[in-house]
XYZ file of C-alpha atoms in Angstrom:
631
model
C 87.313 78.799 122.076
C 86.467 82.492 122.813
C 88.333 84.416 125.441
C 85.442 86.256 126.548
C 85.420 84.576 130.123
C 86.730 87.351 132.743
C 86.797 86.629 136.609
C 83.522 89.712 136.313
C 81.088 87.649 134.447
C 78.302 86.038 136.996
C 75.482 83.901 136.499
C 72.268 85.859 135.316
C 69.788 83.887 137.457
C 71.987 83.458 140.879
C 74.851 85.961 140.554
C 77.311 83.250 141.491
C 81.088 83.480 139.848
C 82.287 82.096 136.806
C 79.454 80.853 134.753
C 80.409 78.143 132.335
C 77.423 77.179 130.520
C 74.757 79.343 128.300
C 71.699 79.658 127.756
C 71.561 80.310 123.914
C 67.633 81.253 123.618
C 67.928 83.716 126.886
C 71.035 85.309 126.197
C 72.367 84.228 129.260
C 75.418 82.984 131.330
C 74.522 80.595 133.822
C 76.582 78.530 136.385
C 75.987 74.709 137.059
C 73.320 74.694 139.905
C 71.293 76.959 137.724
C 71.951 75.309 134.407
C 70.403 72.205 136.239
C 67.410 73.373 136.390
C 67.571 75.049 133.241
C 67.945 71.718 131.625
C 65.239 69.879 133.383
C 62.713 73.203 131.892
C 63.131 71.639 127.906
C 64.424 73.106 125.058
C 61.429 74.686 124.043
C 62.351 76.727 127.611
C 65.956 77.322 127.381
C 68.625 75.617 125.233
C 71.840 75.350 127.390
C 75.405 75.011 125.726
C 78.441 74.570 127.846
C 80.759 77.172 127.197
C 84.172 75.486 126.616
C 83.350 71.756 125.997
C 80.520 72.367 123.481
C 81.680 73.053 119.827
C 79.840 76.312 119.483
C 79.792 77.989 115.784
C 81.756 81.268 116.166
C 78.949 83.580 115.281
C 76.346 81.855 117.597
C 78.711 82.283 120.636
C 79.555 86.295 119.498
C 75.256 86.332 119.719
C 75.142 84.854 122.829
C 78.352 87.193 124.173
C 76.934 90.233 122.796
C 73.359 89.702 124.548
C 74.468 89.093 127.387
C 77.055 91.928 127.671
C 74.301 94.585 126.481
C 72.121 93.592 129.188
C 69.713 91.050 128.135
C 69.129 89.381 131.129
C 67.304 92.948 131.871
C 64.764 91.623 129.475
C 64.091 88.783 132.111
C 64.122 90.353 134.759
C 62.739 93.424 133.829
C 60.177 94.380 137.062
C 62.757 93.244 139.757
C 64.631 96.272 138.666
C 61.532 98.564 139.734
C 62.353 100.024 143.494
C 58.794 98.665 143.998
C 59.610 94.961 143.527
C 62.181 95.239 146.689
C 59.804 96.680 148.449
C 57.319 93.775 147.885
C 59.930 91.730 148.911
C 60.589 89.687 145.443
C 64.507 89.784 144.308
C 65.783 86.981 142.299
C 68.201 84.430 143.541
C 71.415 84.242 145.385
C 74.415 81.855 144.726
C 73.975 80.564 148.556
C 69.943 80.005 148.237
C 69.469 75.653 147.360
C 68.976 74.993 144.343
C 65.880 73.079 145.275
C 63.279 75.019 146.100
C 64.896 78.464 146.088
C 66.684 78.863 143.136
C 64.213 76.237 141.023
C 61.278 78.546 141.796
C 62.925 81.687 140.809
C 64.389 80.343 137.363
C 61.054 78.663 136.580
C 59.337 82.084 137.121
C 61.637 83.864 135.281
C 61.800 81.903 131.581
C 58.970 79.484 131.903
C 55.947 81.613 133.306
C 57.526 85.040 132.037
C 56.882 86.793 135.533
C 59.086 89.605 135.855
C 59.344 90.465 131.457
C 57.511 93.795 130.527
C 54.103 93.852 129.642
C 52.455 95.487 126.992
C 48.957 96.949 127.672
C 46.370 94.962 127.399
C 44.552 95.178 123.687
C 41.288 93.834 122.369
C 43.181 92.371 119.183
C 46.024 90.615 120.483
C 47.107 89.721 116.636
C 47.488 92.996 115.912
C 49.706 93.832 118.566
C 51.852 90.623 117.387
C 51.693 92.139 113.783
C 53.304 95.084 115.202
C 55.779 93.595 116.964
C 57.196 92.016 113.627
C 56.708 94.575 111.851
C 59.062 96.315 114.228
C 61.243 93.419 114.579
C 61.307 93.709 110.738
C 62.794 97.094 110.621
C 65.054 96.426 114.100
C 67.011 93.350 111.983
C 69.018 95.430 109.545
C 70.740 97.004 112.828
C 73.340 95.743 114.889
C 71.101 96.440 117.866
C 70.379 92.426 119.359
C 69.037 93.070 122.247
C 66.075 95.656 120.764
C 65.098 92.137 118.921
C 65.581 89.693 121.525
C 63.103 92.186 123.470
C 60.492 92.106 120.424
C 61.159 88.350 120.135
C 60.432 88.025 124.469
C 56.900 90.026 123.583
C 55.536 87.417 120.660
C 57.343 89.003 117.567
C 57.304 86.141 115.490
C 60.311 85.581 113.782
C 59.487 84.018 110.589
C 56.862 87.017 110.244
C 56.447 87.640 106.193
C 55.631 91.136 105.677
C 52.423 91.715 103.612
C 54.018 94.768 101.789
C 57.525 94.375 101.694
C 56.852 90.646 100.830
C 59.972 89.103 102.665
C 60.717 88.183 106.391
C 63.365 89.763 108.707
C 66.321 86.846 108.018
C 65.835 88.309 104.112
C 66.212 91.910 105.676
C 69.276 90.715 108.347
C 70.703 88.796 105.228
C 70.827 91.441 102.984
C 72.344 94.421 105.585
C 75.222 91.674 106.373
C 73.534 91.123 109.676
C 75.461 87.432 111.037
C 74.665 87.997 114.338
C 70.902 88.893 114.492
C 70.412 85.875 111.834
C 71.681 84.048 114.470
C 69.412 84.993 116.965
C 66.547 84.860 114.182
C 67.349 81.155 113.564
C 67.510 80.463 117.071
C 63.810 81.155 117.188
C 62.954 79.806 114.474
C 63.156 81.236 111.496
C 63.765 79.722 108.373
C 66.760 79.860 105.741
C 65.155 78.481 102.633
C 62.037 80.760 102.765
C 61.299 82.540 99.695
C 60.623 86.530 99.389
C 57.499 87.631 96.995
C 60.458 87.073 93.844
C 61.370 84.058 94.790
C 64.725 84.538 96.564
C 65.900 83.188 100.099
C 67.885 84.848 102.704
C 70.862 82.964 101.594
C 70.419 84.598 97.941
C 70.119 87.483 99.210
C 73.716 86.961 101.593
C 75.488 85.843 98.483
C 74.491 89.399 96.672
C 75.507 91.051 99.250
C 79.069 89.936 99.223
C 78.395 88.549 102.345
C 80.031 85.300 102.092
C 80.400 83.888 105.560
C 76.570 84.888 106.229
C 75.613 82.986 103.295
C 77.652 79.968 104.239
C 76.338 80.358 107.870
C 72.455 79.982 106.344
C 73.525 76.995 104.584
C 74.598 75.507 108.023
C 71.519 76.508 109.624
C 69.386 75.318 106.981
C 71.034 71.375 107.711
C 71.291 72.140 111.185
C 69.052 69.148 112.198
C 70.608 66.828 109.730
C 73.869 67.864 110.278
C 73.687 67.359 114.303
C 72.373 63.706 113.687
C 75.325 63.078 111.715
C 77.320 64.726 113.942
C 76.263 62.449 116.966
C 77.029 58.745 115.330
C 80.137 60.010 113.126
C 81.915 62.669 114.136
C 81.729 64.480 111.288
C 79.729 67.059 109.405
C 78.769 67.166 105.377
C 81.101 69.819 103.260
C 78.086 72.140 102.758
C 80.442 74.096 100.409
C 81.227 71.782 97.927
C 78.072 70.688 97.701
C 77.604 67.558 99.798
C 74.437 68.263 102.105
C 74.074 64.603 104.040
C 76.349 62.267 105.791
C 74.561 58.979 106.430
C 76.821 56.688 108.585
C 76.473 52.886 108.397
C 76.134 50.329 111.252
C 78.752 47.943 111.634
C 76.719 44.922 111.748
C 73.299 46.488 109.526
C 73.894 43.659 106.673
C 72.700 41.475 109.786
C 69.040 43.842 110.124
C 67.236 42.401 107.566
C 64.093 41.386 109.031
C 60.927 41.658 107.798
C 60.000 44.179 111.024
C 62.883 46.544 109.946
C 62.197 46.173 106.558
C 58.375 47.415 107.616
C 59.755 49.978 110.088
C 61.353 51.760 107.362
C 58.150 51.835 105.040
C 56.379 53.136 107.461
C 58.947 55.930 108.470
C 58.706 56.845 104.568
C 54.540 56.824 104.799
C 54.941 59.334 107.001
C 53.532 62.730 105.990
C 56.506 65.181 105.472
C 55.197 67.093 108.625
C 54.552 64.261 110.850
C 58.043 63.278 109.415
C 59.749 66.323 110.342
C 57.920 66.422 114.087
C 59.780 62.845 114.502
C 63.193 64.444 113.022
C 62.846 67.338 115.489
C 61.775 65.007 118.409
C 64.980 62.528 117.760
C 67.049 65.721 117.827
C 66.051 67.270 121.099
C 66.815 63.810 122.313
C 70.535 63.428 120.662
C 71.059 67.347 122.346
C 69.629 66.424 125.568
C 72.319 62.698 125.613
C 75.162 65.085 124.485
C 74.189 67.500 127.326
C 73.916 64.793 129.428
C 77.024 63.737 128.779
C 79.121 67.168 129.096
C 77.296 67.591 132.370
C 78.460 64.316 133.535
C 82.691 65.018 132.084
C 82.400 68.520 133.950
C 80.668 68.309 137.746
C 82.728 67.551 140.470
C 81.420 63.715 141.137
C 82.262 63.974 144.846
C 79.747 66.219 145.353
C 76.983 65.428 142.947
C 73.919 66.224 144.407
C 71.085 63.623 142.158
C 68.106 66.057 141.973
C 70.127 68.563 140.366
C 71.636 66.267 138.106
C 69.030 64.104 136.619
C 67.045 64.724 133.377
C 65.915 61.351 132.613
C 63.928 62.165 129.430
C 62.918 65.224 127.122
C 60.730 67.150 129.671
C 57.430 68.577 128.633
C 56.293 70.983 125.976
C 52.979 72.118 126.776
C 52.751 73.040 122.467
C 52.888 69.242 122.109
C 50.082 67.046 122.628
C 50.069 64.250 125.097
C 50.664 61.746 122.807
C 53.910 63.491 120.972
C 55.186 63.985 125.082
C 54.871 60.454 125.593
C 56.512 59.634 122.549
C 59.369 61.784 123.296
C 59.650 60.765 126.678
C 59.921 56.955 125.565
C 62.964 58.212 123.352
C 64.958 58.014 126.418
C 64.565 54.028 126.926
C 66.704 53.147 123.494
C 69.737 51.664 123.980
C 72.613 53.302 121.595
C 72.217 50.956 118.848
C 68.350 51.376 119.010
C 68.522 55.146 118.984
C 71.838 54.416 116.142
C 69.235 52.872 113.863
C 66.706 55.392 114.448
C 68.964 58.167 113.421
C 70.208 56.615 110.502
C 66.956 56.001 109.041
C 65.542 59.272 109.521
C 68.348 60.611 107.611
C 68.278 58.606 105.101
C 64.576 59.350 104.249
C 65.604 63.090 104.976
C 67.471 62.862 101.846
C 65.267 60.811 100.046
C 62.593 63.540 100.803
C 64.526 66.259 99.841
C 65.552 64.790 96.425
C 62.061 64.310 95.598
C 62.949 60.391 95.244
C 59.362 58.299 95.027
C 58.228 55.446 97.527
C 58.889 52.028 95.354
C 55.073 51.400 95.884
C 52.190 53.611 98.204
C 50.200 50.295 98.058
C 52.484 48.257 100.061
C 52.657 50.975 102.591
C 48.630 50.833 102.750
C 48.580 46.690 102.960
C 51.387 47.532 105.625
C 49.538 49.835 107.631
C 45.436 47.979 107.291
C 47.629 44.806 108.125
C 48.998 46.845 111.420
C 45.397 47.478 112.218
C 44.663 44.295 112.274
C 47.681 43.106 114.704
C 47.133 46.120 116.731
C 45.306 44.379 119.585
C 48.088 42.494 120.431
C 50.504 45.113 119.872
C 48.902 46.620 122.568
C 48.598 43.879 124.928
C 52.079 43.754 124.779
C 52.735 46.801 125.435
C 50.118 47.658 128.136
C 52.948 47.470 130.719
C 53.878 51.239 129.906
C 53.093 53.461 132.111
C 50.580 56.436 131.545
C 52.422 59.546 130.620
C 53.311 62.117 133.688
C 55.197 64.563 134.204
C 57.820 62.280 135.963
C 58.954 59.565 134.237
C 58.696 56.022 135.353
C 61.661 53.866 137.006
C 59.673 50.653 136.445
C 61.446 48.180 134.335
C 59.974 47.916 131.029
C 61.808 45.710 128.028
C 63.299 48.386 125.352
C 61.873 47.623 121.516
C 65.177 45.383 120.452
C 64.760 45.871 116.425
C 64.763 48.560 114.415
C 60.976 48.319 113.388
C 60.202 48.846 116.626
C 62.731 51.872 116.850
C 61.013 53.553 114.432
C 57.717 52.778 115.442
C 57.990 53.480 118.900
C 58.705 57.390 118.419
C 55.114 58.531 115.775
C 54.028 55.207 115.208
C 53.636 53.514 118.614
C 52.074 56.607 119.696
C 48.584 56.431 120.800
C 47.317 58.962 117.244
C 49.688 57.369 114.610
C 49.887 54.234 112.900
C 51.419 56.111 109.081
C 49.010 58.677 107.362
C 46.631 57.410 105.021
C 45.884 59.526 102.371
C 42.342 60.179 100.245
C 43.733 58.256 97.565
C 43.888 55.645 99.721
C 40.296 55.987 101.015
C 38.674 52.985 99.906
C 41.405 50.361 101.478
C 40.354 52.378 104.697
C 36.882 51.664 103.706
C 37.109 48.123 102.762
C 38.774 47.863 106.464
C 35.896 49.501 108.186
C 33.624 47.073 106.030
C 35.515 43.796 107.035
C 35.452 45.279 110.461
C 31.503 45.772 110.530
C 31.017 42.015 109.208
C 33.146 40.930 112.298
C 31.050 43.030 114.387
C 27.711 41.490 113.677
C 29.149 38.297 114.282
C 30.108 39.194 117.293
C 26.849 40.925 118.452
C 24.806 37.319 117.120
C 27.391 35.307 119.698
C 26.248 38.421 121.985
C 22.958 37.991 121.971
C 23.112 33.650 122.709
C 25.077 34.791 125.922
C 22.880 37.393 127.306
C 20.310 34.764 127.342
C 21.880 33.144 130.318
C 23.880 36.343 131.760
C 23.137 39.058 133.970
C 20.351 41.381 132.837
C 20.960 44.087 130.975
C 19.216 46.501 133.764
C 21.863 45.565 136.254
C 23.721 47.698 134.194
C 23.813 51.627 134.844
C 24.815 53.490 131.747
C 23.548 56.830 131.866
C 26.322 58.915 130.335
C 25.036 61.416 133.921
C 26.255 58.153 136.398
C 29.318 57.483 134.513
C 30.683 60.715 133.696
C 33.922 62.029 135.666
C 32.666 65.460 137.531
C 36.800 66.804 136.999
C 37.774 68.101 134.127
C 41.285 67.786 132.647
C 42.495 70.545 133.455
C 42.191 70.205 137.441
C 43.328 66.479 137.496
C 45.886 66.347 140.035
C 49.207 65.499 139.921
C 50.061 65.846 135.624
C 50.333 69.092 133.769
C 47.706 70.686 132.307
C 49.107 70.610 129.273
C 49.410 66.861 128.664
C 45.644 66.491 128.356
C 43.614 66.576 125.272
C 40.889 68.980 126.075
C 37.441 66.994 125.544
C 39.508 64.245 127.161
C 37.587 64.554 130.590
C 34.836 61.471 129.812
C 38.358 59.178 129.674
C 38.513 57.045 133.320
C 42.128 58.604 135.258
C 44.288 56.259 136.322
C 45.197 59.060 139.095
C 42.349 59.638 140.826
C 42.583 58.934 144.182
C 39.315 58.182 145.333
C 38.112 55.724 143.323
C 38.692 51.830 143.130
C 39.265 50.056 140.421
C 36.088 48.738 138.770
C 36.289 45.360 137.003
C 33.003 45.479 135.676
C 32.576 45.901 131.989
C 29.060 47.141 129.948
C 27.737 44.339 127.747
C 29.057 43.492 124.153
C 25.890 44.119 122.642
C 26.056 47.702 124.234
C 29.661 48.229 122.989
C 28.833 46.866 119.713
C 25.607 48.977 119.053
C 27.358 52.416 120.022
C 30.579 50.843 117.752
C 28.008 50.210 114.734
C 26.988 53.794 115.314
C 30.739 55.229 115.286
C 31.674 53.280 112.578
C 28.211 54.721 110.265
C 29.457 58.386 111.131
C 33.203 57.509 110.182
C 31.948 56.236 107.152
C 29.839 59.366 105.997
C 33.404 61.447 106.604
C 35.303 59.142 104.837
C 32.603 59.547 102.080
C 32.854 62.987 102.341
C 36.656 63.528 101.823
C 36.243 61.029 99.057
C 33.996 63.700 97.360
C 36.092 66.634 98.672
C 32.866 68.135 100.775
C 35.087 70.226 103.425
C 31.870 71.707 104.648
C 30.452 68.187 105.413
C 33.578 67.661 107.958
C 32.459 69.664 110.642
C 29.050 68.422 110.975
C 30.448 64.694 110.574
C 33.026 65.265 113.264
C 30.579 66.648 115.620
C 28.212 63.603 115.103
C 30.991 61.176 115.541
C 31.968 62.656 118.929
C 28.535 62.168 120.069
C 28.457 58.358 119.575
C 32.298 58.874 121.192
C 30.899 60.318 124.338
C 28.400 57.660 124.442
C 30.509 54.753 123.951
C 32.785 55.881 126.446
C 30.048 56.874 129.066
C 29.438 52.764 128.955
C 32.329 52.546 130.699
C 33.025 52.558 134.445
C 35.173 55.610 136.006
C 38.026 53.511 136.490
C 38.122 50.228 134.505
C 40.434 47.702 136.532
C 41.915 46.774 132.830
C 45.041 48.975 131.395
C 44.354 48.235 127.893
C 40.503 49.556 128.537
C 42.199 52.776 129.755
C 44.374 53.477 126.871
C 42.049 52.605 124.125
C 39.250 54.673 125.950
C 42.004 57.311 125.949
C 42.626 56.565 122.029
C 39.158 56.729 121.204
C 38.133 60.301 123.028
C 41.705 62.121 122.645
C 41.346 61.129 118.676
C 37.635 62.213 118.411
C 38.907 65.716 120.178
C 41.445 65.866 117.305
C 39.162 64.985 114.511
C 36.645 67.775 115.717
C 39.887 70.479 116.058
C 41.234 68.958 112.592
C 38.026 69.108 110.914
C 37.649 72.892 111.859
C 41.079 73.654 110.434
C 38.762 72.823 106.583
C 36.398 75.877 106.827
C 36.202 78.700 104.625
C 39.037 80.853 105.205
C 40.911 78.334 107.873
C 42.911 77.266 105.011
C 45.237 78.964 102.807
C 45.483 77.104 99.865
C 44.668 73.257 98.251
C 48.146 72.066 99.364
C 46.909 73.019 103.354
C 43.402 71.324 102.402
C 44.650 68.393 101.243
C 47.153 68.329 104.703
C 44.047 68.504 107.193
C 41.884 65.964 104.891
C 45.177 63.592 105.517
C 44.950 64.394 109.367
C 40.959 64.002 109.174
C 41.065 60.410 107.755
C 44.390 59.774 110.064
C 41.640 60.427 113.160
C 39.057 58.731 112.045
C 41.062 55.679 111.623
C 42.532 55.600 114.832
C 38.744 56.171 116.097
C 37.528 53.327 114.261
C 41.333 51.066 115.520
C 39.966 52.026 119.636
C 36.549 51.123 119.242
C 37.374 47.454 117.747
C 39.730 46.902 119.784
C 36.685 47.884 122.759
C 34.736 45.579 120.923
C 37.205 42.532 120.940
C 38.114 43.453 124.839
C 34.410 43.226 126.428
C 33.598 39.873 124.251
C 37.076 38.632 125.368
C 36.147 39.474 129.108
C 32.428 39.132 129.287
C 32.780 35.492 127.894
C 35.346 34.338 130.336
């Protein structure tokens, strides 16, 4: 362990004595009150490493040390230096201020809303002035000078910037000038080991020409990072990088006993899995194994007589506002495995992590398709079951909810339980989709011929107000109370809240002939952009999307404010947060929005994905209000 702790060093958000955690990210020492609420701010915020029970790489804790001696918490707090600030009466905190709300407030200020940083004057073009902070982060990487980039990085440079005339990115340029510690701070935001220059060569080529040996190994590391931590957190042990072995995949004790035909379809639908939805899942699992670890260091190192619960608690990953609700909830759910669910997760997503990596096929991308229409078709009670979860906020729930006890269920509860995912489906697989939608319409005008026998002897139809003007919510999303901003689709403001206070629950449901007819409509649209990506007519996908969230808004408008039913709430939530999606995806397809066939072909997988989960929430409307409105 490093010697660098001296009886001098203080915390950079308190001042308090003897820090003994970091915050990597920052640059920063920070004692244990502060870490606290460090840790409940997310990863994406500040990523906190204790400072002597930890295993720290070398050259990450010489980055860390060398910020923070060379003044980066400056960068921070950057305006409370100005006389002026004093004067205003604004100072940061003090190691006798409580943690909660003093010192919260002030740390939450400081990283998460960026209050006291240096800002750049305003520009009309705010990608150019991004551009130009690369650029200069470019040049600033073949010094030894950190906190010049950490400063460039706090402003937006981005730090897997390619450079349009020197055709590389600045972990080529750090690489090649024998630069360890600013590819440190490089790959701690973000930047990427195996990209390629304009020839063809990666920053760890590059290290290895240079001589630079440890460097080179040190990219390797970095580049398996995610893998290698996985590993790490079931075995105890990391791959030998040097001699060539790049994955450890650790066996369960009793997995000859997990042969069921749920793990067995768990695992092919963890392989469906696009490799970027794939690699979101990989990247959620590992916040979660760094967040148990942390947990767990926390827990070896406070002083138990005096643990104070508020400042000790982070029950699940907190929220990234980059993320959309559905991906939040998903992580947050994480948190309810037991160790041998989360064991079984990890192990799996390693083992297609190699798979993907040596290019190894799927034995068959039909069974995966059977497995998926098949899940369509069991989704409705899928969700029954699980309608006992509570809607996502910013606070998790302490209700008791039974954890997912197989592996299938491990895996699916992370992408594939989520409320957008049940496996991609590709074009190729286009007319299995179809075929479903077609089985589904046939099942639909049955339903609307029992309908219509019913309605003869059931309320009339004009007892029912369904003016979208009547039915509409007046709030929009983003001044709901009581949940983040962030964790609402935009477009997601025709969806009933379960949080707003003013209104009772309504038990009353539209008719099934209504539902139907604006499901028949849905389904027609879906059906033209599934026809479209069939024929590869990008431009047709904007137009399609935009009709399809018409007949959207109108289904959902059928609906009261607040339907007394859960699962009417979450598949009203399916249907409008996926429509949103499909509109955003479908945009991504214009001229220009895409920069080559292999991103086309990406977004047409997305725009199918959406309108299959927009056709899976309007069935299962469909079977709800014929289920209720007959009993």
């Amino acid at each position: 362990m490093s010697k660098r702790l001296r009886s001098s060093d203080l915390c950079a958000d308190c001042s308090g004595p003897d820090p003994s955690w970091a915050s990597v990210n920052r640059g920063t020492f920070i004692c244990d009150e502060c870490c606290s609420v460090h840790r409940s701010l997310g990863r994406h915020i500040s990523q906190v490493r204790h400072l002597k029970h930890t295993p720290w790489p070398p050259t990450l804790l010489q980055m860390v040390e060398t910020l923070y001696n060379n003044g980066a918490n400056s960068i921070w707090e950057h305006s409370l230096l100005d006389p002026a600030s004093i004067m205003s009466g604004r100072r940061k905190a003090n190691p006798q201020d409580k943690v909660h709300p003093n010192k919260a407030e002030f740390i939450r200020a400081k990283y998460q809303m960026l209050a006291f940083v240096h800002r750049l004057p305003c520009r009309d073009d705010d990608s150019v002035t991004a551009k130009d902070l690369s650029k200069q982060l470019h040049s600033s990487v073949r010094t030894g000078n950190l906190e010049t980039c950490l400063r460039l990085l706090s402003l937006g440079a981005q730090a897997n910037f390619f450079h349009p005339e020197k055709g590389n990115t600045p972990l080529h340029v750090a690489s090649k000038a024998g630069q360890i510690l600013q590819a440190e701070l490089l790959a701690v935001y973000g930047a990427d080991p195996g990209t390629q220059d304009s020839s063809g060569k990666t920053p760890v080529d590059y290290a290895r020409q240079g001589g630079h040996h440890e460097l080179a190994e040190r990219l390797v590391e970095i580049q398996y990072e995610l893998t290698d931590r996985l590993a790490f957190y079931l075995c105890g042990r990391k791959p030998d990088h040097k001699n060539g072995q790049h994955f450890i995949i650790p066996q369960m004790a009793d997995s000859s006993l997990d042969l069921s035909e749920l793990a067995k379809a768990a695992k092919k639908k963890l392989q469906s899995l696009s490799n970027h939805l794939f690699e979101e899942l990989a990247m959620d699992v590992y916040d979660e194994v760094d967040r148990r670890e942390t947990d767990a260091v926390w827990l070896a190192t406070q002083n138990h007589s005096t643990l104070v619960t508020e400042t000790t608690v982070v029950p699940f990953l907190p929220v990234n506002p980059e993320y959309s609700s559905t991906r939040n909830q998903g992580r947050q759910k994480l948190a309810r495995f037991n160790a041998h669910e989360f064991a079984t997760l990890v192990i799996d997503i390693l083992s297609d992590a190699k798979r993907r990596q040596q290019g190894s096929p799927l034995s068959g991308s039909k069974d995966n398709v059977e497995l998926i229409l098949k899940t369509l078709n069991n989704q409705h009670s899928i969700e029954s079951q699980d309608n006992d979860q509570p809607d996502y906020d910013s606070v998790a729930s302490d209700e008791d909810t039974d954890l997912e006890t197989t592996a299938s269920k491990a895996n699916r509860q992370k992408s594939l339980d989520s409320d957008l995912s049940d496996g991609p489906i590709t074009v190729q697989e286009f007319m299995e989709v179809k075929n479903a939608l077609v089985v589904s319409e046939a099942k639909i005008q049955q339903l609307m011929k029992a309908s219509r026998l019913e309605k003869q002897n059931s309320t009339p139809e004009s007892d029912y107000d369904n003016t979208p003007n009547d039915t509409e919510p007046d709030e929009t999303g983003s001044s709901r109370k009581g949940r983040q901003r962030s964790m609402v689709w935009p477009g997601e403001c025709s969806v009933p809240d379960p949080t707003e206070p003013h209104t009772a629950p309504s038990p009353t449901l539209p008719s099934t002939e209504d539902v139907i007819r604006r499901t028949e409509q849905i389904t027609k649209n879906i059906q033209e952009l599934l026809r479209a990506a069939q024929e590869n007519k990008h431009d047709s996908y904007v137009p399609c999307s935009e009709r399809i969230h018409v007949a959207v808004t109108e289904m959902a408008a059928l609906f009261p404010k607040k339907p007394k039913s859960d699962l009417v709430r979450t598949s009203l939530r399916l249907l409008t947060s996926s429509a949103y999606r499909l509109q955003s995806e479908c945009k991504k397809a214009l001229p220009g929005d895409s920069g080559s066939p292999t991103d086309v072909q990406l977004v047409t997988q997305q725009v199918i994905q959406c309108a299959y989960d927009i056709a899976k929430a309007a069935k299962q409307l469909v079977t709800i209000t014929t289920k209720e409105n007959n009993n």
